[in-house]
Amino acid sequence: MADALHERLRALVECHGQSEIARRTGVSPTNIHHYLKGTRVPAKFCQALVEAFGVNPAWLLTGQGAPYLSDVGHDTSVLAGRFLELVNAINAVTKLRLGSLAGKERQKTLRELSNALGEYESRRANLHDKTAAIFTTLIGQFEGALASGERKTGEALIPGLEQAARLCDEPALQERYRLARARLEIARQDTPKAAELLRDVLRRRAADGTLSDTTLMSMAASPLMTISALGANSDALRMCKALLDLHGDRGEKGDGARTALEMVRGVFELRDGDALDAIDTFARTFASLEPDDRFSHRHTVQQALVFTGLQSVEDVIGADRELFASNAGASEPRLSFISTTQMQIVYLLAAWTESPRTIARALDTYKEIEREGAEAGASYIVEYLHDLHAALEGDRKTAARFDQRHVDVADNPTRTFSIVVCQCHLHRSCGDMKQARKALERAAALHQRLSESRLTPHVMFAAQHWRNVLVLLDGSKTKDERTLCAQGRDFFNRHAAKGFAIFREYLA
């Protein structure tokens, strides 16, 4: 394979010249000479060839397809033209009157059409086989680039992937590409595009009649949770309800997949600001979950109970302390039974209390879970609670330290908003109202952009933002600041009407 790659590189040098390739790729002529002599060709040089000359990455790496992406497009256009001729022939036949089909000339036309259709089927099968192999290779390279953090390499593969995706209708490959592409869009901070790709995956799954209700609902849960986590929770809730309504009562009683999806619906209802509906959903479904699922969802249920005032965060922490103590003597203590995601639920509830004692108890209870590492992209929540505790205990420099760790904030809009809200809260807790107001201005602008994009931040970060607004701006005489305060009171009033008793202190 390496020898073949060197041969294709020599072909490019013969076409463009060694000095021109060196100039446009930024690689020295000496290094290119070494590559031609058999030295290992680095991936970054291949990427530079793709970007500078439009080389088809599939051809460069595997020898499959046309040498240039523009050639791939030309071949596609020619093939599309042939298919268009066939479509026109079919359309011409549809215009014939049925009574005229008995004539010899018309029978000749139909025979020719039959032959054309046979040729079309043969061409399509051949095309599918060829493009499926190319598509598989490109997807593998795309996934590998994303896994290794080579985002530019992945982006360079997209034109070829899009061409292959148009020509290959293999459902498994289409889904695999869309899921990988969604990961790239998340990294590019294009949350709406990522959500659109994930919604398309779910639509395709729902439209596939070969899937049973149970299988479909099992497969749907993960993409829906991802869509919600990206901030498009309202979309996730709507799709979840539609999927459950679509299948009605056709699922068997005791269907674990359906029950699990009902539970996911409750999660979305809670994130959408409706604690009453969420509690109702949890009450109907929680007891029917499998034991492991009940355990993994219990902090979500406890979160809803804390929101509605039926339980305190101290109760949640106390229950976990007892559980940890009961497992302390086990030969293989499994602290992983509580995930870092569950820990973050408790940490955000503890932060809302602004109680040094409660926060200290939470940090002490889950310190072993912290060592396992926070969920990707969410380590700032752990840092936030530690720094908040320090600020409440009198450390006036902790907010500045948090800022230094988050100069380049986040890689998606909802997370960026959340981090800036943390910065505002920390500066406020340190008594630095000037810096707190600066952070509040940024948070307000980010919140406006989220609203325009129909994205919803985590309810606790939204609540903390509006609490920051009311604490810092209440009584202001400027129109814009009074408007923000009115929006904050509206947020707390709406949520209180939906069962969020935890916010009663801030009701108008």
Short mmCIF file of C-alpha atoms in Angstrom, two decimals:
data_model
loop_
_atom_site.label_atom_id
_atom_site.label_comp_id
_atom_site.label_asym_id
_atom_site.label_seq_id
_atom_site.Cartn_x
_atom_site.Cartn_y
_atom_site.Cartn_z
CA MET A 1 0.00 0.00 0.00
CA ALA A 2 2.88 2.37 0.87
CA ASP A 3 4.55 1.72 -2.52
CA ALA A 4 1.25 2.50 -4.26
CA LEU A 5 0.95 5.76 -2.33
CA HIS A 6 4.44 6.77 -3.45
CA GLU A 7 3.49 5.98 -7.06
CA ARG A 8 0.43 8.25 -6.83
CA LEU A 9 2.61 10.97 -5.29
CA ARG A 10 5.02 10.67 -8.23
CA ALA A 11 2.07 11.08 -10.59
CA LEU A 12 1.13 14.33 -8.85
CA VAL A 13 4.74 15.59 -9.06
CA GLU A 14 4.84 14.80 -12.78
CA CYS A 15 1.61 16.74 -13.24
CA HIS A 16 2.30 19.82 -11.10
CA GLY A 17 6.05 19.87 -10.58
CA GLN A 18 7.98 19.39 -7.35
CA SER A 19 8.62 23.10 -6.76
CA GLU A 20 4.93 24.01 -7.24
CA ILE A 21 3.83 21.32 -4.79
CA ALA A 22 6.41 22.56 -2.29
CA ARG A 23 5.23 26.16 -2.70
CA ARG A 24 1.50 25.42 -2.31
CA THR A 25 1.78 22.87 0.50
CA GLY A 26 4.49 24.62 2.52
CA VAL A 27 6.61 21.44 2.58
CA SER A 28 10.27 21.77 1.62
CA PRO A 29 11.41 20.33 -1.75
CA THR A 30 13.96 18.23 0.16
CA ASN A 31 11.24 16.49 2.16
CA ILE A 32 9.16 15.90 -0.97
CA HIS A 33 12.23 14.37 -2.60
CA HIS A 34 12.56 12.01 0.38
CA TYR A 35 8.88 11.05 0.09
CA LEU A 36 9.39 10.18 -3.58
CA LYS A 37 12.36 7.99 -2.62
CA GLY A 38 10.24 5.93 -0.24
CA THR A 39 10.25 7.78 3.08
CA ARG A 40 6.98 7.55 5.01
CA VAL A 41 4.48 10.13 3.75
CA PRO A 42 2.94 11.99 6.74
CA ALA A 43 -0.81 12.50 7.01
CA LYS A 44 -0.40 16.30 7.19
CA PHE A 45 1.28 16.33 3.77
CA CYS A 46 -1.60 14.29 2.34
CA GLN A 47 -4.01 16.78 3.89
CA ALA A 48 -2.08 19.67 2.33
CA LEU A 49 -2.32 18.02 -1.11
CA VAL A 50 -6.08 17.67 -0.71
CA GLU A 51 -6.48 21.31 0.33
CA ALA A 52 -4.02 22.84 -2.16
CA PHE A 53 -4.76 20.82 -5.30
CA GLY A 54 -8.20 19.34 -4.69
CA VAL A 55 -6.79 15.81 -4.73
CA ASN A 56 -9.41 13.15 -4.04
CA PRO A 57 -8.35 11.68 -0.66
CA ALA A 58 -9.87 8.31 -1.56
CA TRP A 59 -7.67 8.12 -4.66
CA LEU A 60 -4.56 9.36 -2.86
CA LEU A 61 -4.83 6.89 0.01
CA THR A 62 -6.43 3.85 -1.62
CA GLY A 63 -6.20 4.37 -5.37
CA GLN A 64 -9.99 4.24 -5.71
CA GLY A 65 -11.96 6.86 -7.61
CA ALA A 66 -10.78 9.80 -9.70
CA PRO A 67 -7.52 11.63 -8.85
CA TYR A 68 -9.27 14.95 -8.22
CA LEU A 69 -12.48 15.82 -6.44
CA SER A 70 -13.54 17.81 -9.49
CA ASP A 71 -13.25 14.60 -11.54
CA VAL A 72 -15.53 12.84 -9.07
CA GLY A 73 -18.08 15.58 -9.59
CA HIS A 74 -17.75 15.29 -13.39
CA ASP A 75 -18.23 11.52 -13.33
CA THR A 76 -21.28 12.01 -11.16
CA SER A 77 -22.71 14.55 -13.61
CA VAL A 78 -22.21 12.19 -16.55
CA LEU A 79 -23.88 9.37 -14.68
CA ALA A 80 -26.71 11.66 -13.63
CA GLY A 81 -27.16 12.64 -17.27
CA ARG A 82 -27.58 9.00 -18.26
CA PHE A 83 -30.13 8.47 -15.52
CA LEU A 84 -31.95 11.61 -16.67
CA GLU A 85 -32.22 10.20 -20.18
CA LEU A 86 -33.79 7.09 -18.71
CA VAL A 87 -36.25 9.14 -16.65
CA ASN A 88 -37.21 11.11 -19.75
CA ALA A 89 -37.85 7.86 -21.60
CA ILE A 90 -40.10 6.64 -18.78
CA ASN A 91 -41.95 9.97 -18.77
CA ALA A 92 -42.49 9.71 -22.51
CA VAL A 93 -44.08 6.29 -22.10
CA THR A 94 -46.41 7.56 -19.36
CA LYS A 95 -47.84 10.07 -21.83
CA LEU A 96 -48.97 7.31 -24.20
CA ARG A 97 -52.61 6.36 -24.13
CA LEU A 98 -53.18 2.88 -22.77
CA GLY A 99 -55.13 1.92 -25.86
CA SER A 100 -52.18 2.65 -28.10
CA LEU A 101 -49.85 0.22 -26.37
CA ALA A 102 -51.10 -2.63 -28.50
CA GLY A 103 -49.48 -1.23 -31.67
CA LYS A 104 -46.25 -2.72 -32.98
CA GLU A 105 -44.36 0.57 -32.74
CA ARG A 106 -45.43 1.05 -29.15
CA GLN A 107 -44.50 -2.53 -28.29
CA LYS A 108 -41.07 -1.84 -29.73
CA THR A 109 -40.81 1.24 -27.49
CA LEU A 110 -41.77 -0.81 -24.45
CA ARG A 111 -39.19 -3.48 -25.31
CA GLU A 112 -36.52 -0.80 -25.61
CA LEU A 113 -37.62 0.64 -22.30
CA SER A 114 -37.46 -2.80 -20.70
CA ASN A 115 -33.92 -3.25 -21.99
CA ALA A 116 -33.00 0.23 -20.72
CA LEU A 117 -34.39 -0.56 -17.29
CA GLY A 118 -32.40 -3.76 -17.19
CA GLU A 119 -29.26 -1.86 -18.10
CA TYR A 120 -30.09 0.75 -15.46
CA GLU A 121 -30.48 -1.88 -12.75
CA SER A 122 -27.18 -3.41 -13.76
CA ARG A 123 -25.45 -0.02 -13.73
CA ARG A 124 -26.99 0.90 -10.40
CA ALA A 125 -25.88 -2.36 -8.79
CA ASN A 126 -22.37 -1.89 -10.17
CA LEU A 127 -22.30 1.73 -9.03
CA HIS A 128 -23.51 0.76 -5.56
CA ASP A 129 -20.80 -1.88 -5.17
CA LYS A 130 -18.05 0.52 -6.20
CA THR A 131 -19.22 3.51 -4.20
CA ALA A 132 -19.96 1.40 -1.10
CA ALA A 133 -16.30 0.38 -0.94
CA ILE A 134 -15.14 3.98 -1.41
CA PHE A 135 -17.75 5.27 1.05
CA THR A 136 -16.65 2.73 3.68
CA THR A 137 -13.00 3.71 3.27
CA LEU A 138 -13.73 7.43 3.47
CA ILE A 139 -15.93 7.04 6.54
CA GLY A 140 -13.19 5.06 8.27
CA GLN A 141 -10.65 7.78 7.48
CA PHE A 142 -13.12 10.45 8.60
CA GLU A 143 -13.79 8.69 11.92
CA GLY A 144 -10.06 8.16 12.44
CA ALA A 145 -9.32 11.83 11.83
CA LEU A 146 -11.97 12.91 14.34
CA ALA A 147 -10.77 10.40 16.93
CA SER A 148 -7.19 11.70 16.67
CA GLY A 149 -8.24 15.35 16.81
CA GLU A 150 -7.25 16.04 13.17
CA ARG A 151 -10.32 18.16 12.43
CA LYS A 152 -8.90 19.78 9.29
CA THR A 153 -8.12 16.38 7.84
CA GLY A 154 -11.70 15.35 8.52
CA GLU A 155 -13.07 18.52 6.94
CA ALA A 156 -10.99 17.91 3.81
CA LEU A 157 -12.69 14.53 3.39
CA ILE A 158 -16.21 15.99 3.40
CA PRO A 159 -16.50 16.80 -0.36
CA GLY A 160 -15.62 13.21 -1.25
CA LEU A 161 -17.93 11.86 1.46
CA GLU A 162 -20.82 13.96 0.19
CA GLN A 163 -20.30 12.66 -3.35
CA ALA A 164 -20.18 9.08 -2.14
CA ALA A 165 -23.23 9.61 0.07
CA ARG A 166 -25.26 10.72 -2.95
CA LEU A 167 -24.32 7.62 -4.92
CA CYS A 168 -24.46 4.95 -2.20
CA ASP A 169 -27.84 4.22 -0.63
CA GLU A 170 -26.58 1.68 1.93
CA PRO A 171 -28.58 2.61 5.09
CA ALA A 172 -25.91 1.49 7.55
CA LEU A 173 -23.23 3.58 5.82
CA GLN A 174 -25.53 6.60 5.52
CA GLU A 175 -26.25 6.46 9.26
CA ARG A 176 -22.62 5.91 10.18
CA TYR A 177 -21.61 8.95 8.11
CA ARG A 178 -24.32 11.18 9.60
CA LEU A 179 -23.38 10.25 13.17
CA ALA A 180 -19.69 10.95 12.49
CA ARG A 181 -20.55 14.19 10.71
CA ALA A 182 -22.66 15.24 13.71
CA ARG A 183 -19.58 14.80 15.94
CA LEU A 184 -17.62 17.10 13.63
CA GLU A 185 -20.37 19.73 13.63
CA ILE A 186 -20.37 19.69 17.44
CA ALA A 187 -16.62 20.35 17.38
CA ARG A 188 -17.21 23.18 14.86
CA GLN A 189 -19.77 24.71 17.25
CA ASP A 190 -22.54 24.23 14.68
CA THR A 191 -25.06 22.80 17.14
CA PRO A 192 -28.13 23.29 14.86
CA LYS A 193 -26.42 21.33 12.05
CA ALA A 194 -25.46 18.55 14.47
CA ALA A 195 -29.02 18.36 15.78
CA GLU A 196 -30.35 18.29 12.20
CA LEU A 197 -28.10 15.33 11.35
CA LEU A 198 -29.16 13.44 14.47
CA ARG A 199 -32.84 14.15 13.76
CA ASP A 200 -32.34 12.78 10.25
CA VAL A 201 -30.87 9.57 11.69
CA LEU A 202 -33.91 9.18 13.90
CA ARG A 203 -36.35 9.90 11.06
CA ARG A 204 -34.68 7.26 8.90
CA ARG A 205 -34.90 4.73 11.72
CA ALA A 206 -38.56 5.52 12.29
CA ALA A 207 -39.34 5.19 8.57
CA ASP A 208 -37.69 1.77 8.31
CA GLY A 209 -40.58 -0.66 8.62
CA THR A 210 -38.23 -3.58 9.23
CA LEU A 211 -37.55 -2.39 12.77
CA SER A 212 -39.80 -3.61 15.53
CA ASP A 213 -41.34 -1.09 17.92
CA THR A 214 -39.06 -2.31 20.70
CA THR A 215 -35.90 -2.07 18.57
CA LEU A 216 -36.84 1.35 17.23
CA MET A 217 -37.47 2.79 20.67
CA SER A 218 -34.22 1.30 22.01
CA MET A 219 -32.29 2.85 19.13
CA ALA A 220 -34.07 6.21 19.42
CA ALA A 221 -33.12 6.97 23.02
CA SER A 222 -29.43 7.72 22.42
CA PRO A 223 -29.83 10.19 19.49
CA LEU A 224 -32.67 11.93 21.33
CA MET A 225 -30.53 12.35 24.46
CA THR A 226 -27.73 13.79 22.30
CA ILE A 227 -30.11 16.26 20.63
CA SER A 228 -31.32 17.36 24.07
CA ALA A 229 -27.79 17.68 25.45
CA LEU A 230 -26.87 19.94 22.52
CA GLY A 231 -29.54 22.38 23.66
CA ALA A 232 -32.35 21.39 21.29
CA ASN A 233 -34.38 19.89 24.13
CA SER A 234 -37.77 21.09 22.85
CA ASP A 235 -37.10 19.26 19.57
CA ALA A 236 -36.03 16.13 21.46
CA LEU A 237 -39.20 16.22 23.59
CA ARG A 238 -41.45 16.72 20.58
CA MET A 239 -39.81 13.85 18.68
CA CYS A 240 -39.95 11.58 21.74
CA LYS A 241 -43.68 12.23 22.20
CA ALA A 242 -44.32 11.70 18.49
CA LEU A 243 -42.47 8.39 18.53
CA LEU A 244 -44.44 7.16 21.55
CA ASP A 245 -47.73 8.34 20.02
CA LEU A 246 -46.84 6.77 16.68
CA HIS A 247 -46.64 3.32 18.21
CA GLY A 248 -49.58 3.86 20.54
CA ASP A 249 -50.39 0.76 22.56
CA ARG A 250 -48.84 -1.65 20.07
CA GLY A 251 -45.92 -2.36 22.36
CA GLU A 252 -46.21 -5.38 24.59
CA LYS A 253 -47.00 -4.86 28.27
CA GLY A 254 -43.85 -4.77 30.31
CA ASP A 255 -41.92 -3.64 27.22
CA GLY A 256 -38.63 -2.46 28.73
CA ALA A 257 -37.63 -0.37 25.70
CA ARG A 258 -40.89 1.56 25.72
CA THR A 259 -40.70 2.12 29.48
CA ALA A 260 -37.12 3.38 29.13
CA LEU A 261 -38.18 5.81 26.40
CA GLU A 262 -41.06 7.01 28.59
CA MET A 263 -38.46 7.72 31.27
CA VAL A 264 -36.40 9.68 28.75
CA ARG A 265 -39.53 11.68 27.98
CA GLY A 266 -39.70 12.63 31.66
CA VAL A 267 -36.08 13.80 31.54
CA PHE A 268 -36.92 16.06 28.59
CA GLU A 269 -40.03 17.40 30.33
CA LEU A 270 -37.91 18.33 33.33
CA ARG A 271 -35.32 20.02 31.13
CA ASP A 272 -38.14 21.84 29.33
CA GLY A 273 -39.21 23.44 32.60
CA ASP A 274 -42.21 21.27 33.49
CA ALA A 275 -41.47 19.56 36.81
CA LEU A 276 -45.12 18.56 37.32
CA ASP A 277 -45.35 16.60 34.05
CA ALA A 278 -41.92 15.09 34.71
CA ILE A 279 -42.94 13.90 38.19
CA ASP A 280 -46.11 12.39 36.71
CA THR A 281 -44.09 10.56 34.02
CA PHE A 282 -41.55 9.29 36.55
CA ALA A 283 -44.34 8.08 38.85
CA ARG A 284 -45.85 6.02 36.01
CA THR A 285 -42.62 4.53 34.69
CA PHE A 286 -39.86 4.45 37.32
CA ALA A 287 -41.06 1.33 39.15
CA SER A 288 -41.32 -0.58 35.83
CA LEU A 289 -37.71 0.04 34.84
CA GLU A 290 -35.10 -2.68 35.01
CA PRO A 291 -33.13 -2.51 38.31
CA ASP A 292 -30.00 -1.13 36.64
CA ASP A 293 -32.02 1.52 34.81
CA ARG A 294 -33.75 2.52 38.04
CA PHE A 295 -30.38 3.00 39.67
CA SER A 296 -28.96 5.05 36.79
CA HIS A 297 -32.04 7.32 36.69
CA ARG A 298 -32.54 7.76 40.42
CA HIS A 299 -30.65 11.07 40.64
CA THR A 300 -32.80 12.48 37.84
CA VAL A 301 -35.90 11.57 39.85
CA GLN A 302 -34.34 13.00 43.01
CA GLN A 303 -33.52 16.18 41.10
CA ALA A 304 -37.22 16.53 40.18
CA LEU A 305 -38.17 15.99 43.83
CA VAL A 306 -35.73 18.70 44.93
CA PHE A 307 -37.11 21.05 42.27
CA THR A 308 -40.65 20.54 43.56
CA GLY A 309 -39.67 20.90 47.23
CA LEU A 310 -40.48 17.28 48.08
CA GLN A 311 -36.86 16.54 48.98
CA SER A 312 -33.74 18.54 49.81
CA VAL A 313 -30.32 18.25 48.22
CA GLU A 314 -29.03 17.37 51.71
CA ASP A 315 -31.36 14.33 51.62
CA VAL A 316 -29.84 13.22 48.29
CA ILE A 317 -26.29 13.61 49.58
CA GLY A 318 -27.16 11.79 52.81
CA ALA A 319 -28.63 8.82 50.92
CA ASP A 320 -25.48 8.52 48.81
CA ARG A 321 -23.23 8.72 51.89
CA GLU A 322 -25.13 5.81 53.42
CA LEU A 323 -24.82 3.85 50.18
CA PHE A 324 -21.08 4.48 49.95
CA ALA A 325 -20.65 3.46 53.61
CA SER A 326 -22.53 0.20 53.06
CA ASN A 327 -20.18 -0.66 50.17
CA ALA A 328 -17.00 0.35 51.97
CA GLY A 329 -16.24 -3.17 53.16
CA ALA A 330 -16.92 -4.88 49.85
CA SER A 331 -14.03 -6.73 48.27
CA GLU A 332 -14.57 -4.81 45.02
CA PRO A 333 -16.30 -1.55 45.93
CA ARG A 334 -18.06 -0.23 42.83
CA LEU A 335 -18.24 3.53 43.10
CA SER A 336 -18.90 3.63 39.37
CA PHE A 337 -22.53 2.79 40.13
CA ILE A 338 -22.96 6.55 40.39
CA SER A 339 -21.69 8.21 37.21
CA THR A 340 -20.05 11.60 36.98
CA THR A 341 -23.20 12.81 35.21
CA GLN A 342 -25.24 11.94 38.30
CA MET A 343 -22.65 13.67 40.48
CA GLN A 344 -22.98 16.83 38.40
CA ILE A 345 -26.75 16.86 39.02
CA VAL A 346 -26.07 16.98 42.76
CA TYR A 347 -23.27 19.55 42.36
CA LEU A 348 -25.53 22.01 40.52
CA LEU A 349 -28.23 21.61 43.16
CA ALA A 350 -25.63 22.19 45.89
CA ALA A 351 -24.35 25.31 44.11
CA TRP A 352 -27.88 26.74 44.09
CA THR A 353 -28.04 26.58 47.91
CA GLU A 354 -24.95 28.81 48.26
CA SER A 355 -24.47 27.03 51.60
CA PRO A 356 -20.79 26.40 52.46
CA ARG A 357 -21.80 23.47 54.69
CA THR A 358 -23.94 21.77 52.02
CA ILE A 359 -21.32 22.31 49.32
CA ALA A 360 -18.52 21.00 51.57
CA ARG A 361 -20.59 17.89 52.33
CA ALA A 362 -21.20 17.28 48.62
CA LEU A 363 -17.51 17.68 47.75
CA ASP A 364 -16.52 15.29 50.54
CA THR A 365 -19.16 12.71 49.56
CA TYR A 366 -18.26 12.49 45.88
CA LYS A 367 -14.49 13.03 46.00
CA GLU A 368 -13.87 9.44 44.88
CA ILE A 369 -16.20 9.93 41.91
CA GLU A 370 -14.30 13.09 40.94
CA ARG A 371 -11.13 11.02 40.66
CA GLU A 372 -12.76 8.95 37.92
CA GLY A 373 -12.84 12.10 35.79
CA ALA A 374 -15.78 14.25 34.82
CA GLU A 375 -17.82 13.64 31.71
CA ALA A 376 -16.13 15.02 28.59
CA GLY A 377 -16.61 18.78 28.41
CA ALA A 378 -18.16 19.08 31.88
CA SER A 379 -15.12 19.25 34.19
CA TYR A 380 -15.87 22.95 34.67
CA ILE A 381 -18.86 21.99 36.87
CA VAL A 382 -16.51 20.30 39.36
CA GLU A 383 -14.14 23.29 39.26
CA TYR A 384 -17.09 25.66 39.69
CA LEU A 385 -18.32 24.01 42.89
CA HIS A 386 -14.83 23.84 44.43
CA ASP A 387 -14.22 27.51 43.59
CA LEU A 388 -17.67 28.53 44.82
CA HIS A 389 -17.00 26.86 48.16
CA ALA A 390 -13.67 28.68 48.42
CA ALA A 391 -15.34 32.01 47.58
CA LEU A 392 -18.08 31.50 50.17
CA GLU A 393 -15.35 30.72 52.73
CA GLY A 394 -13.65 34.06 52.01
CA ASP A 395 -11.14 33.35 49.20
CA ARG A 396 -11.42 36.48 47.02
CA LYS A 397 -9.07 35.25 44.28
CA THR A 398 -10.85 32.05 43.32
CA ALA A 399 -12.99 33.68 40.59
CA ALA A 400 -9.87 35.03 38.87
CA ARG A 401 -8.32 31.54 38.93
CA PHE A 402 -11.48 30.09 37.34
CA ASP A 403 -11.30 32.80 34.65
CA GLN A 404 -7.68 31.93 33.87
CA ARG A 405 -8.60 28.29 33.34
CA HIS A 406 -11.38 29.28 30.93
CA VAL A 407 -9.91 32.07 28.80
CA ASP A 408 -10.95 30.19 25.66
CA VAL A 409 -14.41 29.12 26.72
CA ALA A 410 -16.08 25.97 25.51
CA ASP A 411 -16.77 24.58 22.08
CA ASN A 412 -20.54 24.87 21.83
CA PRO A 413 -23.03 27.68 22.58
CA THR A 414 -24.83 26.13 25.56
CA ARG A 415 -21.59 25.19 27.31
CA THR A 416 -20.11 28.63 26.64
CA PHE A 417 -23.17 30.22 28.24
CA SER A 418 -22.91 27.89 31.25
CA ILE A 419 -19.25 28.72 31.87
CA VAL A 420 -19.84 32.48 31.66
CA VAL A 421 -22.75 32.12 34.13
CA CYS A 422 -20.33 30.33 36.50
CA GLN A 423 -17.84 33.18 36.09
CA CYS A 424 -20.51 35.75 36.97
CA HIS A 425 -21.65 33.80 40.03
CA LEU A 426 -18.07 33.35 41.27
CA HIS A 427 -17.18 37.04 40.90
CA ARG A 428 -20.41 37.96 42.66
CA SER A 429 -19.59 35.53 45.48
CA CYS A 430 -16.09 37.03 45.75
CA GLY A 431 -17.60 40.50 46.10
CA ASP A 432 -16.18 41.78 42.79
CA MET A 433 -19.37 43.31 41.38
CA LYS A 434 -17.54 45.08 38.54
CA GLN A 435 -16.24 41.81 37.07
CA ALA A 436 -19.56 40.13 37.85
CA ARG A 437 -21.40 42.76 35.78
CA LYS A 438 -18.97 42.28 32.87
CA ALA A 439 -19.61 38.53 32.94
CA LEU A 440 -23.35 39.19 33.21
CA GLU A 441 -23.28 41.29 30.04
CA ARG A 442 -21.59 38.45 28.16
CA ALA A 443 -24.04 35.91 29.58
CA ALA A 444 -27.03 38.05 28.57
CA ALA A 445 -25.72 38.35 25.00
CA LEU A 446 -25.07 34.60 24.82
CA HIS A 447 -28.55 33.85 26.20
CA GLN A 448 -30.09 36.04 23.49
CA ARG A 449 -28.19 34.15 20.79
CA LEU A 450 -29.31 30.82 22.24
CA SER A 451 -32.93 32.00 22.15
CA GLU A 452 -32.58 33.10 18.53
CA SER A 453 -31.17 29.66 17.68
CA ARG A 454 -33.98 27.89 19.58
CA LEU A 455 -31.45 26.32 21.96
CA THR A 456 -32.20 25.79 25.65
CA PRO A 457 -29.49 25.92 28.34
CA HIS A 458 -29.57 23.60 31.35
CA VAL A 459 -32.35 24.76 33.67
CA MET A 460 -29.97 25.27 36.62
CA PHE A 461 -27.60 27.45 34.58
CA ALA A 462 -30.56 29.42 33.24
CA ALA A 463 -31.85 29.88 36.81
CA GLN A 464 -28.41 30.92 38.06
CA HIS A 465 -28.19 33.46 35.21
CA TRP A 466 -31.53 35.03 36.09
CA ARG A 467 -30.62 35.03 39.79
CA ASN A 468 -27.42 36.88 38.87
CA VAL A 469 -29.55 39.38 36.93
CA LEU A 470 -31.89 40.03 39.86
CA VAL A 471 -29.08 40.27 42.44
CA LEU A 472 -26.92 42.60 40.33
CA LEU A 473 -29.51 44.69 38.51
CA ASP A 474 -32.64 44.81 40.67
CA GLY A 475 -33.60 48.44 41.24
CA SER A 476 -31.71 49.63 38.15
CA LYS A 477 -33.09 52.70 36.41
CA THR A 478 -31.91 51.88 32.85
CA LYS A 479 -34.49 50.50 30.44
CA ASP A 480 -32.38 47.55 29.24
CA GLU A 481 -31.55 46.43 32.77
CA ARG A 482 -35.16 46.76 33.91
CA THR A 483 -36.15 44.62 30.91
CA LEU A 484 -33.64 41.94 31.95
CA CYS A 485 -35.02 41.95 35.49
CA ALA A 486 -38.56 41.55 34.15
CA GLN A 487 -37.41 38.59 32.04
CA GLY A 488 -35.80 37.05 35.11
CA ARG A 489 -38.98 37.33 37.17
CA ASP A 490 -40.96 35.89 34.28
CA PHE A 491 -38.57 32.89 34.16
CA PHE A 492 -39.04 32.16 37.87
CA ASN A 493 -42.83 32.71 37.74
CA ARG A 494 -43.23 30.35 34.76
CA HIS A 495 -41.16 27.64 36.36
CA ALA A 496 -42.89 28.00 39.71
CA ALA A 497 -46.23 27.52 37.94
CA LYS A 498 -44.85 24.24 36.56
CA GLY A 499 -43.79 22.93 39.97
CA PHE A 500 -40.35 24.48 40.59
CA ALA A 501 -40.82 25.34 44.27
CA ILE A 502 -37.03 25.68 44.57
CA PHE A 503 -37.32 29.11 42.90
CA ARG A 504 -40.00 30.54 45.19
CA GLU A 505 -37.55 33.02 46.75
CA TYR A 506 -37.39 34.89 43.45
CA LEU A 507 -41.09 35.06 42.59
CA ALA A 508 -42.42 38.51 41.71
#
